[in-house]
JSON list of C-alpha atoms and ligand atoms in Angstrom, two decimals:
[
{"chain": "A", "resi": 1, "resn": "MET", "atom": "CA", "xyz": [11.92, 0.76, 9.70]},
{"chain": "A", "resi": 2, "resn": "ASN", "atom": "CA", "xyz": [11.03, 4.44, 9.33]},
{"chain": "A", "resi": 3, "resn": "LYS", "atom": "CA", "xyz": [7.43, 5.34, 10.12]},
{"chain": "A", "resi": 4, "resn": "LEU", "atom": "CA", "xyz": [5.12, 7.69, 8.27]},
{"chain": "A", "resi": 5, "resn": "LEU", "atom": "CA", "xyz": [1.74, 8.67, 9.71]},
{"chain": "A", "resi": 6, "resn": "ILE", "atom": "CA", "xyz": [-1.08, 8.91, 7.15]},
{"chain": "A", "resi": 7, "resn": "ALA", "atom": "CA", "xyz": [-2.62, 11.97, 8.76]},
{"chain": "A", "resi": 8, "resn": "THR", "atom": "CA", "xyz": [-6.27, 11.73, 7.73]},
{"chain": "A", "resi": 9, "resn": "ASN", "atom": "CA", "xyz": [-9.58, 10.59, 9.21]},
{"chain": "A", "resi": 10, "resn": "ASN", "atom": "CA", "xyz": [-11.04, 9.90, 5.75]},
{"chain": "A", "resi": 11, "resn": "LYS", "atom": "CA", "xyz": [-11.06, 6.10, 5.18]},
{"chain": "A", "resi": 12, "resn": "GLY", "atom": "CA", "xyz": [-11.14, 6.48, 1.39]},
{"chain": "A", "resi": 13, "resn": "LYS", "atom": "CA", "xyz": [-7.98, 8.56, 1.46]},
{"chain": "A", "resi": 14, "resn": "VAL", "atom": "CA", "xyz": [-6.26, 6.13, 3.85]},
{"chain": "A", "resi": 15, "resn": "ILE", "atom": "CA", "xyz": [-6.85, 3.19, 1.50]},
{"chain": "A", "resi": 16, "resn": "GLU", "atom": "CA", "xyz": [-5.60, 5.08, -1.55]},
{"chain": "A", "resi": 17, "resn": "LEU", "atom": "CA", "xyz": [-2.55, 6.56, 0.19]},
{"chain": "A", "resi": 18, "resn": "GLN", "atom": "CA", "xyz": [-1.56, 3.15, 1.60]},
{"chain": "A", "resi": 19, "resn": "ASP", "atom": "CA", "xyz": [-1.63, 1.73, -1.91]},
{"chain": "A", "resi": 20, "resn": "LEU", "atom": "CA", "xyz": [0.15, 4.72, -3.47]},
{"chain": "A", "resi": 21, "resn": "LEU", "atom": "CA", "xyz": [3.00, 4.51, -0.95]},
{"chain": "A", "resi": 22, "resn": "LYS", "atom": "CA", "xyz": [3.27, 0.73, -0.71]},
{"chain": "A", "resi": 23, "resn": "ASP", "atom": "CA", "xyz": [6.49, 0.41, -2.69]},
{"chain": "A", "resi": 24, "resn": "MET", "atom": "CA", "xyz": [8.46, 2.81, -0.54]},
{"chain": "A", "resi": 25, "resn": "GLU", "atom": "CA", "xyz": [10.32, 1.09, 2.23]},
{"chain": "A", "resi": 26, "resn": "ILE", "atom": "CA", "xyz": [8.53, 3.08, 4.88]},
{"chain": "A", "resi": 27, "resn": "GLU", "atom": "CA", "xyz": [6.20, 1.67, 7.54]},
{"chain": "A", "resi": 28, "resn": "LEU", "atom": "CA", "xyz": [2.82, 3.33, 7.07]},
{"chain": "A", "resi": 29, "resn": "VAL", "atom": "CA", "xyz": [0.84, 4.02, 10.22]},
{"chain": "A", "resi": 30, "resn": "THR", "atom": "CA", "xyz": [-2.75, 5.27, 10.48]},
{"chain": "A", "resi": 31, "resn": "PRO", "atom": "CA", "xyz": [-4.20, 7.36, 13.34]},
{"chain": "A", "resi": 32, "resn": "ALA", "atom": "CA", "xyz": [-6.26, 4.28, 14.35]},
{"chain": "A", "resi": 33, "resn": "ASP", "atom": "CA", "xyz": [-3.08, 2.15, 14.57]},
{"chain": "A", "resi": 34, "resn": "ILE", "atom": "CA", "xyz": [-1.72, 4.43, 17.27]},
{"chain": "A", "resi": 35, "resn": "ASN", "atom": "CA", "xyz": [-5.09, 5.23, 18.93]},
{"chain": "A", "resi": 36, "resn": "LEU", "atom": "CA", "xyz": [-4.83, 8.83, 17.84]},
{"chain": "A", "resi": 37, "resn": "ASN", "atom": "CA", "xyz": [-8.18, 10.57, 17.71]},
{"chain": "A", "resi": 38, "resn": "LEU", "atom": "CA", "xyz": [-7.53, 14.04, 16.36]},
{"chain": "A", "resi": 39, "resn": "GLU", "atom": "CA", "xyz": [-9.90, 16.39, 14.54]},
{"chain": "A", "resi": 40, "resn": "VAL", "atom": "CA", "xyz": [-8.16, 19.45, 13.13]},
{"chain": "A", "resi": 41, "resn": "GLU", "atom": "CA", "xyz": [-10.30, 22.48, 12.38]},
{"chain": "A", "resi": 42, "resn": "GLU", "atom": "CA", "xyz": [-9.87, 23.34, 8.69]},
{"chain": "A", "resi": 43, "resn": "ASP", "atom": "CA", "xyz": [-9.93, 27.11, 8.88]},
{"chain": "A", "resi": 44, "resn": "GLY", "atom": "CA", "xyz": [-7.16, 27.89, 6.39]},
{"chain": "A", "resi": 45, "resn": "ALA", "atom": "CA", "xyz": [-7.61, 30.23, 3.42]},
{"chain": "A", "resi": 46, "resn": "ASP", "atom": "CA", "xyz": [-6.44, 27.60, 0.93]},
{"chain": "A", "resi": 47, "resn": "TYR", "atom": "CA", "xyz": [-5.56, 23.92, 0.50]},
{"chain": "A", "resi": 48, "resn": "LYS", "atom": "CA", "xyz": [-1.93, 24.54, 1.43]},
{"chain": "A", "resi": 49, "resn": "GLU", "atom": "CA", "xyz": [-2.81, 26.14, 4.76]},
{"chain": "A", "resi": 50, "resn": "ASN", "atom": "CA", "xyz": [-5.21, 23.36, 5.68]},
{"chain": "A", "resi": 51, "resn": "ALA", "atom": "CA", "xyz": [-2.86, 20.56, 4.62]},
{"chain": "A", "resi": 52, "resn": "THR", "atom": "CA", "xyz": [0.01, 22.18, 6.53]},
{"chain": "A", "resi": 53, "resn": "LYS", "atom": "CA", "xyz": [-2.10, 22.61, 9.66]},
{"chain": "A", "resi": 54, "resn": "LYS", "atom": "CA", "xyz": [-3.26, 18.98, 9.54]},
{"chain": "A", "resi": 55, "resn": "ALA", "atom": "CA", "xyz": [0.26, 17.62, 8.94]},
{"chain": "A", "resi": 56, "resn": "ILE", "atom": "CA", "xyz": [1.82, 19.67, 11.75]},
{"chain": "A", "resi": 57, "resn": "SER", "atom": "CA", "xyz": [-0.99, 18.86, 14.23]},
{"chain": "A", "resi": 58, "resn": "PHE", "atom": "CA", "xyz": [-0.67, 15.12, 13.58]},
{"chain": "A", "resi": 59, "resn": "ALA", "atom": "CA", "xyz": [3.15, 15.26, 13.71]},
{"chain": "A", "resi": 60, "resn": "GLN", "atom": "CA", "xyz": [3.06, 17.05, 17.04]},
{"chain": "A", "resi": 61, "resn": "ALA", "atom": "CA", "xyz": [0.48, 14.67, 18.49]},
{"chain": "A", "resi": 62, "resn": "SER", "atom": "CA", "xyz": [2.29, 11.52, 17.31]},
{"chain": "A", "resi": 63, "resn": "GLY", "atom": "CA", "xyz": [5.98, 12.42, 17.15]},
{"chain": "A", "resi": 64, "resn": "LEU", "atom": "CA", "xyz": [5.98, 10.88, 13.65]},
{"chain": "A", "resi": 65, "resn": "VAL", "atom": "CA", "xyz": [6.64, 12.34, 10.22]},
{"chain": "A", "resi": 66, "resn": "SER", "atom": "CA", "xyz": [3.06, 13.00, 9.02]},
{"chain": "A", "resi": 67, "resn": "LEU", "atom": "CA", "xyz": [1.52, 13.22, 5.56]},
{"chain": "A", "resi": 68, "resn": "ALA", "atom": "CA", "xyz": [-1.79, 15.11, 5.24]},
{"chain": "A", "resi": 69, "resn": "ASP", "atom": "CA", "xyz": [-3.96, 15.65, 2.17]},
{"chain": "A", "resi": 70, "resn": "ASP", "atom": "CA", "xyz": [-6.31, 18.57, 1.65]},
{"chain": "A", "resi": 71, "resn": "SER", "atom": "CA", "xyz": [-8.36, 18.10, -1.46]},
{"chain": "A", "resi": 72, "resn": "GLY", "atom": "CA", "xyz": [-11.52, 19.17, -3.20]},
{"chain": "A", "resi": 73, "resn": "LEU", "atom": "CA", "xyz": [-13.62, 19.22, -6.34]},
{"chain": "A", "resi": 74, "resn": "GLU", "atom": "CA", "xyz": [-13.83, 22.48, -8.32]},
{"chain": "A", "resi": 75, "resn": "VAL", "atom": "CA", "xyz": [-16.72, 22.81, -10.76]},
{"chain": "A", "resi": 76, "resn": "ASP", "atom": "CA", "xyz": [-16.27, 25.54, -13.35]},
{"chain": "A", "resi": 77, "resn": "VAL", "atom": "CA", "xyz": [-19.93, 26.49, -13.77]},
{"chain": "A", "resi": 78, "resn": "LEU", "atom": "CA", "xyz": [-20.22, 26.80, -9.95]},
{"chain": "A", "resi": 79, "resn": "ASP", "atom": "CA", "xyz": [-17.27, 29.26, -9.97]},
{"chain": "A", "resi": 80, "resn": "GLY", "atom": "CA", "xyz": [-14.95, 26.64, -8.48]},
{"chain": "A", "resi": 81, "resn": "ALA", "atom": "CA", "xyz": [-17.32, 25.48, -5.71]},
{"chain": "A", "resi": 82, "resn": "PRO", "atom": "CA", "xyz": [-17.30, 23.43, -3.57]},
{"chain": "A", "resi": 83, "resn": "GLY", "atom": "CA", "xyz": [-13.46, 23.47, -3.71]},
{"chain": "A", "resi": 84, "resn": "LEU", "atom": "CA", "xyz": [-11.96, 23.91, -0.28]},
{"chain": "A", "resi": 85, "resn": "TYR", "atom": "CA", "xyz": [-15.38, 23.17, 1.24]},
{"chain": "A", "resi": 86, "resn": "SER", "atom": "CA", "xyz": [-15.99, 19.87, -0.61]},
{"chain": "A", "resi": 87, "resn": "ALA", "atom": "CA", "xyz": [-16.19, 17.82, 2.60]},
{"chain": "A", "resi": 88, "resn": "ARG", "atom": "CA", "xyz": [-18.76, 20.26, 4.05]},
{"chain": "A", "resi": 89, "resn": "TYR", "atom": "CA", "xyz": [-20.79, 20.99, 0.90]},
{"chain": "A", "resi": 90, "resn": "HIS", "atom": "CA", "xyz": [-24.31, 20.57, 2.27]},
{"chain": "A", "resi": 91, "resn": "PRO", "atom": "CA", "xyz": [-26.52, 22.79, 4.41]},
{"chain": "A", "resi": 92, "resn": "LYS", "atom": "CA", "xyz": [-27.59, 19.88, 6.65]},
{"chain": "A", "resi": 93, "resn": "PRO", "atom": "CA", "xyz": [-25.22, 18.92, 9.50]},
{"chain": "A", "resi": 94, "resn": "GLY", "atom": "CA", "xyz": [-24.32, 15.23, 9.41]},
{"chain": "A", "resi": 95, "resn": "ALA", "atom": "CA", "xyz": [-24.74, 14.99, 5.62]},
{"chain": "A", "resi": 96, "resn": "ASN", "atom": "CA", "xyz": [-22.83, 12.13, 3.95]},
{"chain": "A", "resi": 97, "resn": "ASP", "atom": "CA", "xyz": [-21.08, 11.69, 0.59]},
{"chain": "A", "resi": 98, "resn": "ALA", "atom": "CA", "xyz": [-24.33, 10.64, -1.15]},
{"chain": "A", "resi": 99, "resn": "ASP", "atom": "CA", "xyz": [-26.13, 13.73, 0.20]},
{"chain": "A", "resi": 100, "resn": "ARG", "atom": "CA", "xyz": [-23.33, 15.95, -1.09]},
{"chain": "A", "resi": 101, "resn": "ARG", "atom": "CA", "xyz": [-23.43, 14.37, -4.56]},
{"chain": "A", "resi": 102, "resn": "ALA", "atom": "CA", "xyz": [-27.21, 14.83, -4.74]},
{"chain": "A", "resi": 103, "resn": "TYR", "atom": "CA", "xyz": [-26.87, 18.43, -3.57]},
{"chain": "A", "resi": 104, "resn": "MET", "atom": "CA", "xyz": [-24.26, 19.15, -6.23]},
{"chain": "A", "resi": 105, "resn": "LEU", "atom": "CA", "xyz": [-26.48, 17.69, -8.97]},
{"chain": "A", "resi": 106, "resn": "GLU", "atom": "CA", "xyz": [-29.39, 19.77, -7.69]},
{"chain": "A", "resi": 107, "resn": "ASN", "atom": "CA", "xyz": [-27.26, 22.92, -7.94]},
{"chain": "A", "resi": 108, "resn": "LEU", "atom": "CA", "xyz": [-26.13, 22.00, -11.44]},
{"chain": "A", "resi": 109, "resn": "ARG", "atom": "CA", "xyz": [-29.50, 20.99, -12.84]},
{"chain": "A", "resi": 110, "resn": "ASP", "atom": "CA", "xyz": [-30.23, 24.27, -14.63]},
{"chain": "A", "resi": 111, "resn": "LYS", "atom": "CA", "xyz": [-26.66, 24.98, -15.72]},
{"chain": "A", "resi": 112, "resn": "PRO", "atom": "CA", "xyz": [-25.46, 24.34, -19.27]},
{"chain": "A", "resi": 113, "resn": "ARG", "atom": "CA", "xyz": [-23.40, 21.19, -19.85]},
{"chain": "A", "resi": 114, "resn": "PRO", "atom": "CA", "xyz": [-20.66, 20.00, -20.03]},
{"chain": "A", "resi": 115, "resn": "TRP", "atom": "CA", "xyz": [-20.09, 20.57, -16.32]},
{"chain": "A", "resi": 116, "resn": "THR", "atom": "CA", "xyz": [-16.30, 20.63, -16.52]},
{"chain": "A", "resi": 117, "resn": "ALA", "atom": "CA", "xyz": [-14.49, 20.21, -13.22]},
{"chain": "A", "resi": 118, "resn": "HIS", "atom": "CA", "xyz": [-11.26, 19.11, -11.64]},
{"chain": "A", "resi": 119, "resn": "PHE", "atom": "CA", "xyz": [-10.14, 17.45, -8.46]},
{"chain": "A", "resi": 120, "resn": "HIS", "atom": "CA", "xyz": [-7.26, 19.06, -6.63]},
{"chain": "A", "resi": 121, "resn": "ALA", "atom": "CA", "xyz": [-5.02, 17.62, -3.91]},
{"chain": "A", "resi": 122, "resn": "THR", "atom": "CA", "xyz": [-2.39, 19.37, -1.87]},
{"chain": "A", "resi": 123, "resn": "ILE", "atom": "CA", "xyz": [-0.22, 17.10, 0.24]},
{"chain": "A", "resi": 124, "resn": "ALA", "atom": "CA", "xyz": [1.82, 18.41, 3.16]},
{"chain": "A", "resi": 125, "resn": "ILE", "atom": "CA", "xyz": [4.53, 16.33, 4.81]},
{"chain": "A", "resi": 126, "resn": "ALA", "atom": "CA", "xyz": [5.55, 17.61, 8.24]},
{"chain": "A", "resi": 127, "resn": "VAL", "atom": "CA", "xyz": [8.85, 16.38, 9.60]},
{"chain": "A", "resi": 128, "resn": "THR", "atom": "CA", "xyz": [8.77, 18.96, 12.37]},
{"chain": "A", "resi": 129, "resn": "GLN", "atom": "CA", "xyz": [6.76, 22.13, 12.84]},
{"chain": "A", "resi": 130, "resn": "GLY", "atom": "CA", "xyz": [9.34, 24.11, 10.89]},
{"chain": "A", "resi": 131, "resn": "ASP", "atom": "CA", "xyz": [10.06, 21.56, 8.19]},
{"chain": "A", "resi": 132, "resn": "VAL", "atom": "CA", "xyz": [7.00, 21.06, 5.99]},
{"chain": "A", "resi": 133, "resn": "HIS", "atom": "CA", "xyz": [7.06, 19.97, 2.34]},
{"chain": "A", "resi": 134, "resn": "ILE", "atom": "CA", "xyz": [4.19, 20.73, -0.05]},
{"chain": "A", "resi": 135, "resn": "VAL", "atom": "CA", "xyz": [3.21, 19.02, -3.33]},
{"chain": "A", "resi": 136, "resn": "GLU", "atom": "CA", "xyz": [0.10, 19.20, -5.51]},
{"chain": "A", "resi": 137, "resn": "GLY", "atom": "CA", "xyz": [-1.83, 17.30, -8.14]},
{"chain": "A", "resi": 138, "resn": "ASN", "atom": "CA", "xyz": [-4.90, 17.87, -10.34]},
{"chain": "A", "resi": 139, "resn": "CYS", "atom": "CA", "xyz": [-7.21, 15.63, -12.33]},
{"chain": "A", "resi": 140, "resn": "TYR", "atom": "CA", "xyz": [-9.54, 17.05, -15.02]},
{"chain": "A", "resi": 141, "resn": "GLY", "atom": "CA", "xyz": [-12.94, 15.75, -16.07]},
{"chain": "A", "resi": 142, "resn": "GLU", "atom": "CA", "xyz": [-16.64, 16.58, -15.88]},
{"chain": "A", "resi": 143, "resn": "ILE", "atom": "CA", "xyz": [-19.63, 16.04, -13.64]},
{"chain": "A", "resi": 144, "resn": "VAL", "atom": "CA", "xyz": [-22.36, 13.77, -15.00]},
{"chain": "A", "resi": 145, "resn": "PRO", "atom": "CA", "xyz": [-26.03, 13.91, -13.94]},
{"chain": "A", "resi": 146, "resn": "GLU", "atom": "CA", "xyz": [-26.32, 10.25, -12.93]},
{"chain": "A", "resi": 147, "resn": "GLU", "atom": "CA", "xyz": [-24.17, 8.23, -10.57]},
{"chain": "A", "resi": 148, "resn": "ARG", "atom": "CA", "xyz": [-22.08, 5.47, -12.09]},
{"chain": "A", "resi": 149, "resn": "GLY", "atom": "CA", "xyz": [-19.91, 2.90, -10.30]},
{"chain": "A", "resi": 150, "resn": "THR", "atom": "CA", "xyz": [-19.36, 1.86, -6.71]},
{"chain": "A", "resi": 151, "resn": "GLY", "atom": "CA", "xyz": [-15.61, 2.30, -6.17]},
{"chain": "A", "resi": 152, "resn": "GLY", "atom": "CA", "xyz": [-13.72, 5.15, -4.55]},
{"chain": "A", "resi": 153, "resn": "PHE", "atom": "CA", "xyz": [-15.44, 7.64, -2.28]},
{"chain": "A", "resi": 154, "resn": "GLY", "atom": "CA", "xyz": [-16.82, 11.17, -2.15]},
{"chain": "A", "resi": 155, "resn": "TYR", "atom": "CA", "xyz": [-17.77, 12.60, -5.53]},
{"chain": "A", "resi": 156, "resn": "ASP", "atom": "CA", "xyz": [-16.24, 9.72, -7.54]},
{"chain": "A", "resi": 157, "resn": "PRO", "atom": "CA", "xyz": [-19.58, 8.33, -8.89]},
{"chain": "A", "resi": 158, "resn": "ILE", "atom": "CA", "xyz": [-20.42, 11.64, -10.64]},
{"chain": "A", "resi": 159, "resn": "PHE", "atom": "CA", "xyz": [-16.91, 12.58, -11.84]},
{"chain": "A", "resi": 160, "resn": "LEU", "atom": "CA", "xyz": [-16.34, 11.41, -15.42]},
{"chain": "A", "resi": 161, "resn": "LEU", "atom": "CA", "xyz": [-12.97, 10.97, -17.08]},
{"chain": "A", "resi": 162, "resn": "PRO", "atom": "CA", "xyz": [-14.04, 11.72, -20.68]},
{"chain": "A", "resi": 163, "resn": "GLU", "atom": "CA", "xyz": [-11.05, 9.99, -22.29]},
{"chain": "A", "resi": 164, "resn": "LEU", "atom": "CA", "xyz": [-12.01, 6.70, -20.58]},
{"chain": "A", "resi": 165, "resn": "ASN", "atom": "CA", "xyz": [-15.76, 7.30, -20.58]},
{"chain": "A", "resi": 166, "resn": "LYS", "atom": "CA", "xyz": [-15.74, 6.07, -16.99]},
{"chain": "A", "resi": 167, "resn": "THR", "atom": "CA", "xyz": [-16.43, 7.78, -13.72]},
{"chain": "A", "resi": 168, "resn": "MET", "atom": "CA", "xyz": [-13.79, 7.62, -11.00]},
{"chain": "A", "resi": 169, "resn": "ALA", "atom": "CA", "xyz": [-16.07, 5.16, -9.19]},
{"chain": "A", "resi": 170, "resn": "GLU", "atom": "CA", "xyz": [-15.97, 2.79, -12.20]},
{"chain": "A", "resi": 171, "resn": "LEU", "atom": "CA", "xyz": [-12.19, 2.48, -12.03]},
{"chain": "A", "resi": 172, "resn": "GLU", "atom": "CA", "xyz": [-10.24, -0.20, -10.21]},
{"chain": "A", "resi": 173, "resn": "MET", "atom": "CA", "xyz": [-8.29, 1.44, -7.39]},
{"chain": "A", "resi": 174, "resn": "GLU", "atom": "CA", "xyz": [-5.09, 0.66, -9.27]},
{"chain": "A", "resi": 175, "resn": "GLU", "atom": "CA", "xyz": [-6.38, 2.69, -12.22]},
{"chain": "A", "resi": 176, "resn": "LYS", "atom": "CA", "xyz": [-7.59, 5.60, -10.07]},
{"chain": "A", "resi": 177, "resn": "ASN", "atom": "CA", "xyz": [-4.19, 5.53, -8.40]},
{"chain": "A", "resi": 178, "resn": "ARG", "atom": "CA", "xyz": [-2.47, 6.04, -11.75]},
{"chain": "A", "resi": 179, "resn": "LEU", "atom": "CA", "xyz": [-4.35, 9.16, -12.75]},
{"chain": "A", "resi": 180, "resn": "SER", "atom": "CA", "xyz": [-6.03, 10.86, -9.81]},
{"chain": "A", "resi": 181, "resn": "HIS", "atom": "CA", "xyz": [-5.11, 14.22, -8.31]},
{"chain": "A", "resi": 182, "resn": "ARG", "atom": "CA", "xyz": [-3.88, 12.36, -5.20]},
{"chain": "A", "resi": 183, "resn": "ALA", "atom": "CA", "xyz": [-1.76, 9.99, -7.30]},
{"chain": "A", "resi": 184, "resn": "LYS", "atom": "CA", "xyz": [-0.10, 12.95, -9.03]},
{"chain": "A", "resi": 185, "resn": "ALA", "atom": "CA", "xyz": [0.57, 14.70, -5.73]},
{"chain": "A", "resi": 186, "resn": "VAL", "atom": "CA", "xyz": [2.07, 11.50, -4.26]},
{"chain": "A", "resi": 187, "resn": "MET", "atom": "CA", "xyz": [4.26, 11.09, -7.33]},
{"chain": "A", "resi": 188, "resn": "ASN", "atom": "CA", "xyz": [5.65, 14.56, -6.59]},
{"chain": "A", "resi": 189, "resn": "ALA", "atom": "CA", "xyz": [6.08, 13.64, -2.92]},
{"chain": "A", "resi": 190, "resn": "VAL", "atom": "CA", "xyz": [8.16, 10.50, -3.51]},
{"chain": "A", "resi": 191, "resn": "PRO", "atom": "CA", "xyz": [11.52, 12.31, -4.00]},
{"chain": "A", "resi": 192, "resn": "MET", "atom": "CA", "xyz": [10.87, 14.30, -0.82]},
{"chain": "A", "resi": 193, "resn": "LEU", "atom": "CA", "xyz": [10.03, 11.20, 1.17]},
{"chain": "A", "resi": 194, "resn": "ARG", "atom": "CA", "xyz": [13.24, 9.58, -0.07]},
{"chain": "A", "resi": 195, "resn": "ARG", "atom": "CA", "xyz": [15.23, 12.60, 1.09]},
{"chain": "A", "resi": 196, "resn": "ILE", "atom": "CA", "xyz": [13.45, 12.68, 4.47]},
{"chain": "A", "resi": 197, "resn": "PHE", "atom": "CA", "xyz": [13.84, 8.98, 5.19]},
{"chain": "A", "resi": 198, "resn": "TYR", "atom": "CA", "xyz": [16.99, 7.94, 3.36]},
{"chain": "A", "resi": 199, "resn": "SER", "atom": "CA", "xyz": [19.47, 10.82, 3.36]},
{"chain": "T", "resi": 201, "resn": "LIG", "atom": "P1", "xyz": [-9.25, 14.67, 6.37]},
{"chain": "T", "resi": 201, "resn": "LIG", "atom": "O1", "xyz": [-9.29, 16.18, 6.52]},
{"chain": "T", "resi": 201, "resn": "LIG", "atom": "O2", "xyz": [-9.27, 13.95, 7.68]},
{"chain": "T", "resi": 201, "resn": "LIG", "atom": "O3", "xyz": [-8.13, 14.22, 5.49]},
{"chain": "T", "resi": 201, "resn": "LIG", "atom": "P2", "xyz": [-11.66, 15.13, 4.80]},
{"chain": "T", "resi": 201, "resn": "LIG", "atom": "O4", "xyz": [-12.61, 14.23, 4.08]},
{"chain": "T", "resi": 201, "resn": "LIG", "atom": "O5", "xyz": [-12.26, 16.18, 5.72]},
{"chain": "T", "resi": 201, "resn": "LIG", "atom": "O6", "xyz": [-10.61, 14.22, 5.60]},
{"chain": "T", "resi": 201, "resn": "LIG", "atom": "P3", "xyz": [-10.75, 17.23, 3.04]},
{"chain": "T", "resi": 201, "resn": "LIG", "atom": "O7", "xyz": [-11.06, 18.31, 4.01]},
{"chain": "T", "resi": 201, "resn": "LIG", "atom": "O8", "xyz": [-9.48, 17.29, 2.26]},
{"chain": "T", "resi": 201, "resn": "LIG", "atom": "O9", "xyz": [-10.71, 15.81, 3.75]},
{"chain": "T", "resi": 201, "resn": "LIG", "atom": "O10", "xyz": [-11.99, 17.12, 2.06]},
{"chain": "T", "resi": 201, "resn": "LIG", "atom": "C1", "xyz": [-11.85, 16.58, 0.81]},
{"chain": "T", "resi": 201, "resn": "LIG", "atom": "C2", "xyz": [-13.22, 16.26, 0.25]},
{"chain": "T", "resi": 201, "resn": "LIG", "atom": "O11", "xyz": [-13.15, 16.39, -1.19]},
{"chain": "T", "resi": 201, "resn": "LIG", "atom": "C3", "xyz": [-13.58, 14.80, 0.52]},
{"chain": "T", "resi": 201, "resn": "LIG", "atom": "O12", "xyz": [-14.29, 14.67, 1.74]},
{"chain": "T", "resi": 201, "resn": "LIG", "atom": "C4", "xyz": [-14.42, 14.48, -0.71]},
{"chain": "T", "resi": 201, "resn": "LIG", "atom": "O13", "xyz": [-15.72, 14.96, -0.55]},
{"chain": "T", "resi": 201, "resn": "LIG", "atom": "C5", "xyz": [-13.74, 15.28, -1.82]},
{"chain": "T", "resi": 201, "resn": "LIG", "atom": "N1", "xyz": [-12.68, 14.48, -2.45]},
{"chain": "T", "resi": 201, "resn": "LIG", "atom": "C6", "xyz": [-11.33, 14.63, -2.31]},
{"chain": "T", "resi": 201, "resn": "LIG", "atom": "N2", "xyz": [-10.68, 13.68, -3.01]},
{"chain": "T", "resi": 201, "resn": "LIG", "atom": "C7", "xyz": [-11.61, 12.93, -3.58]},
{"chain": "T", "resi": 201, "resn": "LIG", "atom": "C8", "xyz": [-11.57, 11.78, -4.42]},
{"chain": "T", "resi": 201, "resn": "LIG", "atom": "O14", "xyz": [-10.42, 11.20, -4.74]},
{"chain": "T", "resi": 201, "resn": "LIG", "atom": "N3", "xyz": [-12.72, 11.27, -4.83]},
{"chain": "T", "resi": 201, "resn": "LIG", "atom": "C9", "xyz": [-13.90, 11.82, -4.50]},
{"chain": "T", "resi": 201, "resn": "LIG", "atom": "N4", "xyz": [-14.04, 12.87, -3.69]},
{"chain": "T", "resi": 201, "resn": "LIG", "atom": "C10", "xyz": [-12.90, 13.44, -3.24]}
]
């Protein structure tokens, strides 16, 4: 069967991407499955540059078609921060997801609500260095001042979907995988994956 490398070191993304791609007849491989330990420096000017760099680096290191995701949370009242820097949004080195959520709430405390925001995901699929496909997805909501729910990862416990009155962390993965930024990007990637693997 054809193999696709899920080119990320983020366990939350791996779990979601495995579920999102499970119905395609493609064997999904993680970096751990092939003992690939690769950290790519994310020094691009935008999501597309970072996703492309990650996908190409993993494809070159593995020899496999590689799918990378560069994503972030953009909060309107913070002028779009942390955005591209969502994974590094904390002054302290070694900070974790909970530290980053607390830091965001601290920075929002004096700002007027609602704290509208959206998640963005850019997915890059590298077949070879010169053959890279890009797709995107967004998910709109707002930041809430108290954590709710235990599912998902990252900023999910403070990201509310107003129409459901639930945070991303209160959703079953199946539900998050119907409406998240990543789900929308993967939906756009499916026709490309079909072309890459089946034509
Ligand atoms: P890889 O580069 O190895 O894929 P990463 O975590 O460094 O892992 P990014 O640079 O794309 O990935 O950072 C995205 C960050 O944005 C992620 O670490 C979370 O803090 C946040 N994020 C992205 N998608 C999210 C989601 O679905 N739920 C909650 N937070 C999310």
